[in-house]
């Protein structure tokens, strides 16, 4: 794919959507005038038929109202199309902004970052200018949580390959992805709504005896018969109103027991509509990747009914249940039709048919949102590659590895490989030379690779591993923890994993920086030897060039790399290219001179 194709596609979409919006807006203006003329025509029709029989007058009014309602329905459809087009336009405009590096106002997932994690803080997984902020296209809380979970852990080789296949397929259909996202944006699904439905599903059914079903249909016959007899002057007014009062007392004695159910299900119709739309969109797609096919199987309802049809049924029931919000309609419908009883019976039937499947529906949305987000990444970055997953531990081999959050025009890519157990790569270099960025480039791409996403590299091979890092350490005044002790706590976790023979890959940047230079060198040297002895694999960035001398004692285990700096007329020039060997050029003295320290 042409690297400029994503931007061109979005720009073409924006032009098309703006044109469609203008067309729909013009139709809505005409529809507004149409409703006005219908109202005027209906009034005139009633006026001209006033001298005729009352049936003709009523018929004229009914016809006018019917036509008006059809016009309102037509306008409602136009409004929904307009809102959908506006959401699609916003999605495309956001993608253009993101391609231009303007994504820092997007949801950043900072609330998902654990207080303690083996790499999340070091690699800027969450927060402003983070991987999460760059990747996320999920609108539901379920999808956003699942994306966070995937970024905080790794999948098996089989799961990674299945995700890659699904991502490649979904990436080809931009229209499907954007419409799926638009449906979710209309009224995003929340964990609260999922929990409320789950709690309702666990409640025992109310009025589940057959006698209540007979009453639900027999009661309206009685009330309507009484009303007709009253209109025919067979039942007197006092008796009629006494009976109506009795009907109302009986009806509301039934409704009183439904408060718990209603409190759980009230005002969730809009989110249920989102669930319906997104599930229907998944069902109607023709994707054939095994992962998506598995997702579609999991949402199927027993029998021939589709999940989206079942959700639509629930939406309609809840819409009728929400008649309670209209006090006048609520009193009339319950008094004469036992409206609440009808709805609870319908809910009982729905619950029985869908008892085992509702949790799968929310999970399916979350999974497809994550896949769709990674597919968008693949579409936006056609030069990135899908990694190969090695079955042997340990393998890491990348060609032209770059940091995903650095723009292509500013990014300097590097190739790097590390294979086998008991291997430590030591990277020395001057200040600002690129050591930390390189470590984060490896780490972030490892995280992407192990969740099934494309990586910022021409090629990339990695083993399924547990990534651990110690790069960005801060003190904690609340816990009375110094920087040095905070680092020791993190190193202890790494050492415990190494001693337990876990398949870990370790990234360390300036270890033991919180102590004096002698202790730091001694401790760092001892740690490297222990990592080699325990057959661990690590990449360590350091200013301590003396550590690089360990290669003489462990030539098979330690390999030295460096980033250097060129100096000309007291100016520093960085190429940010990884080179083999030990760094020979340092720049601290030049930097100190620039700020006025006489060195």
Coordinates of C-alpha atoms in Angstrom, one line a residue:
X1 CA 0.0 0.0 0.0
X2 CA 1.2 3.5 -0.8
X3 CA 2.3 5.2 2.4
X4 CA 0.2 8.3 1.4
X5 CA -2.9 6.1 0.8
X6 CA -4.4 6.5 4.4
X7 CA -4.3 10.3 4.3
X8 CA -5.7 10.4 0.7
X9 CA -8.5 7.9 1.8
X10 CA -9.5 10.0 4.8
X11 CA -9.5 13.3 2.8
X12 CA -11.7 11.7 0.1
X13 CA -14.0 10.4 2.8
X14 CA -14.3 13.9 4.3
X15 CA -15.2 15.4 0.9
X16 CA -17.8 12.8 0.3
X17 CA -19.3 13.0 3.8
X18 CA -19.6 16.8 3.6
X19 CA -21.5 16.5 0.4
X20 CA -23.8 13.9 1.8
X21 CA -24.4 16.1 4.9
X22 CA -25.4 19.0 2.7
X23 CA -27.9 16.8 0.8
X24 CA -29.5 15.4 4.0
X25 CA -29.7 18.9 5.5
X26 CA -31.5 20.1 2.4
X27 CA -34.0 17.2 2.6
X28 CA -34.7 18.0 6.3
X29 CA -35.5 21.6 5.4
X30 CA -37.9 20.4 2.8
X31 CA -39.4 17.9 5.3
X32 CA -39.9 20.7 7.8
X33 CA -42.0 22.6 5.2
X34 CA -43.8 19.5 4.3
X35 CA -44.9 19.0 7.9
X36 CA -46.1 22.6 8.1
X37 CA -48.2 22.2 4.9
X38 CA -49.6 18.9 6.2
X39 CA -50.8 20.6 9.5
X40 CA -52.3 23.5 7.5
X41 CA -54.0 21.1 5.0
X42 CA -55.4 19.0 7.9
X43 CA -56.9 22.1 9.6
X44 CA -58.4 23.2 6.3
X45 CA -59.8 19.8 5.5
X46 CA -61.5 19.5 8.9
X47 CA -62.8 23.1 8.4
X48 CA -64.3 22.3 5.0
X49 CA -65.9 19.0 6.2
X50 CA -67.3 20.6 9.3
X51 CA -70.8 20.8 7.8
X52 CA -70.8 17.0 7.1
X53 CA -71.3 14.2 9.5
X54 CA -69.0 13.7 12.5
X55 CA -67.5 10.5 11.0
X56 CA -66.2 12.4 8.0
X57 CA -64.7 15.0 10.3
X58 CA -63.0 12.3 12.4
X59 CA -61.8 10.5 9.3
X60 CA -60.3 13.7 7.9
X61 CA -58.5 14.4 11.1
X62 CA -57.2 10.8 11.3
X63 CA -55.9 10.9 7.7
X64 CA -54.2 14.2 8.4
X65 CA -52.6 13.0 11.6
X66 CA -51.5 9.7 9.9
X67 CA -49.8 11.6 7.1
X68 CA -48.2 14.0 9.6
X69 CA -46.8 11.0 11.6
X70 CA -45.4 9.5 8.4
X71 CA -43.7 12.8 7.7
X72 CA -42.3 12.9 11.3
X73 CA -41.0 9.3 10.9
X74 CA -39.4 10.3 7.6
X75 CA -37.7 13.3 9.3
X76 CA -36.5 11.1 12.2
X77 CA -34.8 8.8 9.7
X78 CA -33.1 11.8 8.1
X79 CA -32.0 13.1 11.5
X80 CA -30.4 9.7 12.3
X81 CA -28.7 9.6 9.0
X82 CA -27.4 13.2 9.6
X83 CA -26.1 12.3 13.0
X84 CA -24.4 9.2 11.7
X85 CA -22.7 11.2 8.9
X86 CA -21.5 13.8 11.4
X87 CA -20.0 11.1 13.5
X88 CA -18.3 9.5 10.5
X89 CA -17.0 12.9 9.4
X90 CA -15.5 13.5 12.9
X91 CA -13.9 10.0 12.8
X92 CA -12.2 10.8 9.5
X93 CA -11.1 14.2 10.6
X94 CA -9.6 12.7 13.8
X95 CA -7.6 10.2 11.7
X96 CA -6.2 13.0 9.6
X97 CA -5.2 14.8 12.7
X98 CA -3.6 11.6 14.1
X99 CA -1.6 11.1 11.0
X100 CA -0.3 14.6 11.4
X101 CA 0.7 13.8 15.0
X102 CA -2.2 15.6 16.7
X103 CA -3.6 13.0 19.0
X104 CA -2.8 14.3 22.5
X105 CA -6.3 15.4 23.3
X106 CA -7.7 11.8 22.8
X107 CA -8.6 9.6 25.7
X108 CA -5.3 8.4 27.2
X109 CA -6.3 5.5 29.4
X110 CA -4.4 6.9 32.4
X111 CA -7.0 5.4 34.8
X112 CA -6.0 1.9 33.6
X113 CA -2.4 2.3 34.5
X114 CA -1.6 0.1 37.6
X115 CA 0.2 1.7 40.5
X116 CA 2.9 -0.9 40.1
X117 CA 3.7 -2.7 36.8
X118 CA 6.7 -4.3 35.3
X119 CA 6.9 -1.9 32.3
X120 CA 3.8 0.3 31.8
X121 CA 5.2 3.5 33.3
X122 CA 8.7 3.0 31.7
X123 CA 7.3 2.6 28.2
X124 CA 4.6 5.3 28.3
X125 CA 1.8 2.8 27.8
X126 CA -0.8 5.1 29.3
X127 CA -1.1 8.9 29.7
X128 CA -0.6 11.8 27.4
X129 CA 1.5 11.0 24.3
X130 CA 1.2 7.3 25.1
X131 CA 0.8 4.1 23.1
X132 CA -2.8 3.7 24.5
X133 CA -3.7 7.2 23.3
X134 CA -2.3 6.5 19.9
X135 CA -3.9 3.0 19.5
X136 CA -7.3 3.4 21.1
X137 CA -10.4 3.5 18.9
X138 CA -12.7 1.8 21.3
X139 CA -15.8 3.7 22.4
X140 CA -17.2 1.2 25.0
X141 CA -15.7 1.0 28.5
X142 CA -15.4 -2.8 27.8
X143 CA -13.3 -2.2 24.7
X144 CA -11.1 0.4 26.4
X145 CA -10.5 -2.0 29.4
X146 CA -9.7 -4.9 27.1
X147 CA -7.2 -2.8 25.1
X148 CA -5.5 -1.8 28.4
X149 CA -5.4 -5.5 29.5
X150 CA -3.8 -6.5 26.2
X151 CA -1.1 -3.8 26.5
X152 CA -0.3 -4.9 30.1
X153 CA 0.2 -8.6 29.3
X154 CA 1.1 -10.9 26.5
X155 CA -0.8 -13.5 24.5
X156 CA 0.2 -17.0 23.4
X157 CA 1.7 -17.5 20.0
X158 CA -1.6 -19.0 18.7
X159 CA -3.6 -16.0 20.0
X160 CA -1.1 -13.6 18.5
X161 CA -1.3 -15.2 15.1
X162 CA -5.1 -15.3 15.2
X163 CA -5.2 -11.6 16.1
X164 CA -2.8 -10.7 13.3
X165 CA -5.0 -12.5 10.8
X166 CA -8.1 -10.8 12.0
X167 CA -6.4 -7.4 12.0
X168 CA -5.1 -7.8 8.4
X169 CA -8.6 -8.7 7.2
X170 CA -10.5 -5.9 9.0
X171 CA -7.9 -3.3 7.9
X172 CA -9.0 -3.7 4.3
X173 CA -12.5 -2.4 5.0
X174 CA -12.3 1.2 6.3
X175 CA -16.0 1.7 5.8
X176 CA -16.9 -1.2 8.1
X177 CA -14.5 0.0 10.8
X178 CA -15.7 3.6 10.7
X179 CA -19.4 2.6 10.8
X180 CA -18.7 0.2 13.7
X181 CA -17.0 3.0 15.6
X182 CA -19.8 5.5 14.7
X183 CA -22.5 3.1 16.2
X184 CA -20.4 2.9 19.3
X185 CA -19.9 6.7 19.6
X186 CA -23.7 7.4 19.4
X187 CA -24.2 6.2 23.0
X188 CA -21.1 4.4 24.3
X189 CA -21.6 1.1 26.2
X190 CA -20.7 1.3 29.9
X191 CA -19.7 -1.3 32.4
X192 CA -22.5 0.0 34.6
X193 CA -25.1 -1.0 32.1
X194 CA -23.6 -4.4 31.6
X195 CA -23.6 -4.9 35.3
X196 CA -27.2 -3.8 35.6
X197 CA -28.3 -6.3 33.0
X198 CA -26.2 -9.0 34.6
X199 CA -27.8 -8.3 38.0
X200 CA -31.3 -8.4 36.5
X201 CA -30.5 -11.7 34.8
X202 CA -29.7 -13.2 38.2
X203 CA -33.0 -12.0 39.8
X204 CA -35.7 -14.7 40.1
X205 CA -38.6 -14.2 37.6
X206 CA -41.7 -12.3 38.8
X207 CA -45.2 -13.3 38.0
X208 CA -44.0 -16.4 36.2
X209 CA -47.1 -18.6 36.9
X210 CA -49.5 -19.3 34.0
X211 CA -52.3 -17.7 35.9
X212 CA -50.6 -14.3 35.5
X213 CA -50.4 -14.8 31.7
X214 CA -54.1 -15.5 31.6
X215 CA -54.8 -12.4 33.8
X216 CA -52.6 -10.2 31.5
X217 CA -54.9 -10.9 28.6
X218 CA -58.2 -11.3 30.5
X219 CA -58.0 -8.1 32.5
X220 CA -58.1 -5.7 29.5
X221 CA -61.2 -7.5 28.2
X222 CA -62.9 -6.7 31.5
X223 CA -61.8 -3.1 31.7
X224 CA -62.6 -2.4 28.1
X225 CA -66.0 -4.1 28.4
X226 CA -66.8 -2.0 31.5
X227 CA -65.8 1.2 29.6
X228 CA -68.0 0.3 26.6
X229 CA -71.0 -0.4 28.9
X230 CA -70.5 3.0 30.6
X231 CA -70.4 4.8 27.2
X232 CA -73.6 3.0 26.3
X233 CA -75.2 4.2 29.6
X234 CA -75.6 0.7 30.8
X235 CA -73.2 1.3 33.8
X236 CA -73.8 4.5 35.7
X237 CA -71.0 7.0 36.3
X238 CA -70.6 6.3 40.0
X239 CA -70.3 2.6 39.5
X240 CA -67.9 3.1 36.5
X241 CA -65.5 5.3 38.5
X242 CA -65.7 3.0 41.5
X243 CA -64.7 0.1 39.2
X244 CA -61.9 2.1 37.6
X245 CA -60.5 3.0 41.0
X246 CA -60.5 -0.7 41.9
X247 CA -58.8 -1.5 38.6
X248 CA -56.1 1.1 39.4
X249 CA -55.5 -0.2 42.9
X250 CA -55.2 -3.8 41.6
X251 CA -52.9 -2.7 38.7
X252 CA -50.6 -0.7 41.0
X253 CA -50.4 -3.5 43.5
X254 CA -48.8 -5.5 40.7
X255 CA -46.5 -2.6 39.6
X256 CA -45.3 -2.1 43.1
X257 CA -43.3 -5.3 43.0
X258 CA -41.5 -4.3 39.8
X259 CA -39.5 -1.4 41.2
X260 CA -36.2 -3.4 41.6
X261 CA -36.4 -4.7 38.1
X262 CA -37.2 -1.3 36.7
X263 CA -34.5 0.4 38.7
X264 CA -32.0 -2.0 37.1
X265 CA -33.3 -1.6 33.6
X266 CA -34.5 2.0 33.4
X267 CA -32.9 4.5 31.1
X268 CA -30.6 2.0 29.4
X269 CA -32.5 1.9 26.1
X270 CA -30.0 4.1 24.2
X271 CA -27.1 1.8 25.2
X272 CA -29.1 -1.3 24.3
X273 CA -29.6 0.3 20.9
X274 CA -25.9 0.7 20.6
X275 CA -25.4 -2.9 21.5
X276 CA -28.0 -3.9 18.9
X277 CA -26.4 -1.8 16.1
X278 CA -22.9 -3.0 16.8
X279 CA -23.8 -6.7 17.1
X280 CA -25.8 -6.4 13.9
X281 CA -22.8 -4.8 12.2
X282 CA -20.7 -7.8 13.3
X283 CA -23.2 -10.3 12.2
X284 CA -23.6 -8.8 8.8
X285 CA -19.9 -8.7 7.9
X286 CA -18.4 -11.3 5.7
X287 CA -15.0 -11.5 7.4
X288 CA -13.6 -15.1 7.3
X289 CA -10.7 -15.0 9.8
X290 CA -11.0 -17.7 12.4
X291 CA -10.9 -15.3 15.4
X292 CA -13.8 -13.2 14.1
X293 CA -15.7 -16.4 13.1
X294 CA -15.2 -17.5 16.7
X295 CA -16.5 -14.2 18.0
X296 CA -19.6 -14.5 15.8
X297 CA -20.3 -18.0 17.0
X298 CA -20.1 -16.9 20.7
X299 CA -22.8 -14.3 20.2
X300 CA -25.2 -16.7 18.5
X301 CA -28.5 -17.5 20.3
X302 CA -29.8 -21.0 20.5
X303 CA -32.2 -21.6 17.6
X304 CA -32.4 -19.4 14.5
X305 CA -32.6 -16.0 16.2
X306 CA -29.6 -13.7 15.9
X307 CA -28.1 -11.8 18.8
X308 CA -29.0 -8.5 17.2
X309 CA -32.7 -9.5 16.9
X310 CA -32.8 -10.6 20.5
X311 CA -31.2 -7.2 21.6
X312 CA -33.8 -5.4 19.4
X313 CA -36.5 -7.3 21.2
X314 CA -35.1 -6.2 24.6
X315 CA -34.8 -2.6 23.4
X316 CA -38.5 -2.6 22.4
X317 CA -39.6 -4.1 25.7
X318 CA -37.6 -1.6 27.7
X319 CA -39.0 1.2 25.5
X320 CA -42.5 0.1 26.5
X321 CA -41.4 -0.3 30.1
X322 CA -40.1 3.3 30.1
X323 CA -43.7 4.5 29.6
X324 CA -43.5 4.9 33.4
X325 CA -41.6 8.1 32.7
X326 CA -44.9 9.6 31.3
X327 CA -47.1 9.7 34.4
X328 CA -50.4 10.2 32.5
X329 CA -49.8 7.3 30.0
X330 CA -48.5 5.2 32.9
X331 CA -51.7 5.5 34.9
X332 CA -54.0 5.0 31.9
X333 CA -52.2 2.0 30.5
X334 CA -51.7 0.2 33.8
X335 CA -55.3 0.8 34.9
X336 CA -56.9 -0.5 31.8
X337 CA -54.3 -2.9 30.3
X338 CA -52.0 -4.0 33.1
X339 CA -49.1 -2.6 31.1
X340 CA -46.4 -3.3 33.6
X341 CA -47.5 -7.0 33.9
X342 CA -47.3 -7.4 30.1
X343 CA -43.7 -6.0 30.1
X344 CA -42.5 -8.1 33.0
X345 CA -43.9 -11.2 31.3
X346 CA -42.1 -10.3 28.1
X347 CA -38.9 -9.7 30.1
X348 CA -39.3 -13.1 31.7
X349 CA -39.5 -14.8 28.3
X350 CA -36.5 -12.8 27.0
X351 CA -34.4 -13.7 30.0
X352 CA -35.2 -17.4 29.6
X353 CA -34.1 -17.3 26.0
X354 CA -30.9 -15.4 26.6
X355 CA -29.7 -16.4 30.0
X356 CA -26.3 -17.8 28.8
X357 CA -25.4 -15.3 26.1
X358 CA -25.6 -11.7 27.3
X359 CA -22.1 -11.7 28.7
X360 CA -20.7 -12.8 25.4
X361 CA -22.3 -9.9 23.6
X362 CA -20.5 -7.2 25.5
X363 CA -17.2 -9.2 25.2
X364 CA -17.7 -9.5 21.5
X365 CA -18.0 -5.7 21.1
X366 CA -14.8 -5.3 23.2
X367 CA -12.9 -7.8 21.1
X368 CA -14.0 -6.3 17.8
X369 CA -13.2 -2.8 19.0
X370 CA -9.6 -3.9 19.9
X371 CA -9.2 -5.7 16.5
X372 CA -10.7 -2.7 14.7
X373 CA -8.3 -0.3 16.5
X374 CA -5.3 -2.4 15.6
X375 CA -6.6 -2.7 12.0
X376 CA -6.7 1.1 11.9
X377 CA -3.1 1.2 13.0
X378 CA -2.2 -1.3 10.2
X379 CA -4.1 0.8 7.6
X380 CA -2.5 4.1 8.9
X381 CA 1.0 2.6 8.9
X382 CA 1.3 0.4 5.8
X383 CA 5.2 0.5 6.1
X384 CA 5.1 -1.3 9.5
X385 CA 5.3 -5.0 9.6
X386 CA 3.6 -7.9 11.4
X387 CA 6.2 -9.7 13.5
X388 CA 7.1 -13.3 13.3
X389 CA 6.7 -15.2 16.6
X390 CA 9.6 -17.6 17.3
X391 CA 9.0 -20.8 19.2
X392 CA 12.4 -20.8 20.7
X393 CA 13.4 -18.8 23.8
X394 CA 15.1 -16.4 23.3
X395 CA 14.9 -14.7 19.9
X396 CA 14.7 -11.0 19.1
X397 CA 15.7 -9.8 15.7
X398 CA 14.5 -6.5 14.2
X399 CA 15.4 -4.6 11.0
X400 CA 14.9 -0.8 11.1
X401 CA 13.2 -0.7 14.5
X402 CA 11.8 2.7 15.3
X403 CA 9.7 4.2 18.1
X404 CA 6.0 4.2 17.1
X405 CA 5.2 7.6 18.5
X406 CA 8.1 9.4 16.7
X407 CA 7.0 10.8 13.3
X408 CA 8.6 9.1 10.4
X409 CA 10.4 12.2 9.2
X410 CA 12.1 12.7 12.6
X411 CA 12.5 9.0 13.6
X412 CA 15.9 7.3 13.3
X413 CA 15.5 3.5 12.9
X414 CA 18.0 0.9 14.1
X415 CA 18.5 -2.8 13.5
X416 CA 19.2 -5.0 16.5
X417 CA 19.3 -8.7 17.3
X418 CA 19.7 -10.8 20.4
X419 CA 19.5 -14.6 20.5
X420 CA 20.0 -17.3 23.0
X421 CA 20.0 -17.5 26.8
X422 CA 22.4 -15.8 29.2
X423 CA 22.8 -12.9 26.9
X424 CA 23.3 -9.3 27.9
X425 CA 23.7 -6.4 25.5
X426 CA 25.3 -3.3 27.1
X427 CA 24.7 0.0 25.4
X428 CA 27.0 2.9 26.3
X429 CA 26.8 6.4 25.0
X430 CA 26.8 10.1 25.6
X431 CA 24.0 12.1 27.1
X432 CA 21.0 12.6 24.7
X433 CA 22.5 10.1 22.3
X434 CA 19.5 7.9 22.0
X435 CA 20.0 5.1 24.5
X436 CA 16.8 5.4 26.4
X437 CA 14.7 6.0 23.2
X438 CA 16.2 2.9 21.7
X439 CA 15.3 0.8 24.8
X440 CA 11.8 2.1 24.7
X441 CA 11.6 1.4 20.9
X442 CA 12.5 -2.2 21.6
X443 CA 10.1 -2.4 24.6
X444 CA 7.1 -0.8 22.9
X445 CA 7.4 -2.9 19.8
X446 CA 7.7 -6.0 21.9
X447 CA 4.4 -5.0 23.6
X448 CA 2.8 -4.4 20.2
X449 CA 4.1 -7.7 18.8
X450 CA 2.8 -9.7 21.7
X451 CA -0.7 -8.4 21.4
X452 CA -1.0 -9.1 17.7
X453 CA -0.4 -5.6 16.4
X454 CA 1.9 -4.5 13.6
X455 CA 5.2 -3.1 14.8
X456 CA 7.3 -0.1 13.8
X457 CA 10.0 -2.1 12.0
X458 CA 10.7 -3.4 8.5
X459 CA 10.8 -6.9 10.0
X460 CA 10.6 -8.1 13.6
X461 CA 10.9 -11.5 15.2
X462 CA 10.4 -12.2 18.9
X463 CA 9.7 -15.0 21.3
X464 CA 6.6 -15.0 23.5
X465 CA 8.2 -13.6 26.7
X466 CA 7.4 -11.6 29.8
X467 CA 8.8 -8.1 29.4
X468 CA 10.2 -6.4 32.5
X469 CA 12.0 -3.1 32.8
X470 CA 13.5 -0.6 35.1
X471 CA 14.0 2.7 33.3
X472 CA 12.0 5.5 34.9
X473 CA 12.2 5.5 38.7
X474 CA 10.6 8.1 41.0
X475 CA 10.5 8.5 44.7
X476 CA 7.2 8.3 46.6
X477 CA 6.8 10.8 49.4
X478 CA 3.5 9.3 50.5
X479 CA 5.1 5.9 51.0
X480 CA 8.3 7.4 52.3
X481 CA 10.2 5.7 49.5
X482 CA 13.4 7.1 48.1
X483 CA 14.3 6.8 44.4
X484 CA 17.1 4.3 45.2
X485 CA 14.8 2.1 47.3
X486 CA 12.0 2.3 44.7
X487 CA 14.5 1.0 42.1
X488 CA 15.6 -1.8 44.4
X489 CA 12.0 -2.9 44.8
X490 CA 11.6 -3.1 41.1
X491 CA 14.9 -4.9 40.6
X492 CA 13.9 -7.4 43.2
X493 CA 10.8 -8.3 41.1
X494 CA 13.1 -8.8 38.1
X495 CA 15.6 -10.9 40.1
X496 CA 12.8 -13.1 41.5
X497 CA 11.4 -13.7 38.0
X498 CA 15.0 -14.6 36.8
X499 CA 15.6 -16.9 39.7
X500 CA 12.3 -18.6 39.1
X501 CA 13.4 -19.3 35.5
X502 CA 10.6 -17.3 34.0
X503 CA 11.0 -16.5 30.3
X504 CA 11.7 -12.8 30.8
X505 CA 13.2 -10.2 28.6
X506 CA 14.7 -7.3 30.7
X507 CA 15.3 -3.7 29.8
X508 CA 17.4 -1.6 32.2
X509 CA 18.4 2.0 31.9
X510 CA 21.0 3.5 34.2
X511 CA 20.5 1.0 37.0
X512 CA 21.3 1.9 40.6
X513 CA 21.4 5.6 39.8
X514 CA 20.4 6.6 43.3
X515 CA 23.6 5.6 45.0
X516 CA 27.3 6.6 44.8
X517 CA 29.4 5.8 41.8
X518 CA 31.4 3.0 43.5
X519 CA 28.4 1.2 44.8
X520 CA 26.6 1.7 41.6
X521 CA 29.4 0.2 39.5
X522 CA 29.8 -2.7 42.0
X523 CA 26.1 -3.4 42.1
X524 CA 25.6 -3.2 38.4
X525 CA 28.5 -5.5 37.7
X526 CA 27.2 -8.0 40.2
X527 CA 23.7 -7.8 38.7
X528 CA 25.0 -8.4 35.2
X529 CA 26.9 -11.5 36.3
X530 CA 23.9 -12.8 38.1
X531 CA 21.7 -12.4 35.0
X532 CA 24.2 -14.3 32.9
X533 CA 24.5 -17.0 35.5
X534 CA 20.7 -17.4 35.7
X535 CA 20.5 -17.6 31.8
X536 CA 18.5 -14.4 31.6
X537 CA 18.3 -12.0 28.6
X538 CA 18.7 -8.3 29.0
X539 CA 19.5 -5.0 27.3
X540 CA 21.2 -2.5 29.6
X541 CA 21.9 1.2 28.8
X542 CA 24.5 2.9 30.9
X543 CA 26.9 5.8 31.1
X544 CA 29.3 3.5 33.0
X545 CA 31.7 2.5 30.2
X546 CA 33.6 0.4 32.7
X547 CA 30.8 -2.1 32.7
X548 CA 31.4 -2.7 29.0
X549 CA 34.8 -4.3 30.0
X550 CA 32.9 -7.3 31.2
X551 CA 32.8 -8.4 27.6
X552 CA 36.4 -9.5 28.1
X553 CA 35.4 -11.9 30.9
X554 CA 32.2 -13.1 29.2
X555 CA 32.8 -12.8 25.4
X556 CA 30.0 -15.2 24.6
X557 CA 27.4 -13.6 26.8
X558 CA 28.0 -9.9 26.6
X559 CA 27.9 -7.7 23.5
X560 CA 28.7 -4.0 23.5
X561 CA 26.9 -1.3 21.5
X562 CA 26.9 2.4 21.7
X563 CA 25.5 5.7 20.5
X564 CA 28.1 8.4 19.9
X565 CA 28.2 12.1 19.3
X566 CA 30.2 14.3 16.9
X567 CA 31.6 17.6 18.1
X568 CA 32.5 20.5 15.9
X569 CA 33.2 24.0 17.2
X570 CA 31.8 23.1 20.6
X571 CA 28.5 22.0 19.0
X572 CA 27.1 18.5 19.3
X573 CA 25.7 16.5 16.4
X574 CA 23.8 13.3 17.1
X575 CA 23.0 10.7 14.4
X576 CA 21.1 8.4 16.8
X577 CA 22.5 5.3 15.1
X578 CA 23.4 2.2 17.0
X579 CA 26.9 1.0 16.5
X580 CA 28.9 -2.0 17.8
X581 CA 31.6 -1.5 20.4
X582 CA 32.1 0.8 23.4
X583 CA 31.4 4.5 23.2
X584 CA 34.5 6.6 23.1
X585 CA 33.0 10.1 22.9
X586 CA 31.3 11.8 25.9
X587 CA 29.5 15.1 25.8
X588 CA 28.9 16.0 29.5
X589 CA 31.7 18.5 29.7
X590 CA 30.6 20.4 26.6
X591 CA 27.0 20.6 27.9
X592 CA 28.3 21.9 31.3
X593 CA 30.4 24.6 29.6
X594 CA 27.3 25.7 27.7
X595 CA 25.4 26.5 30.9
X596 CA 28.4 28.3 32.4
X597 CA 30.3 25.7 34.4
X598 CA 34.0 26.2 34.0
X599 CA 35.3 22.7 33.3

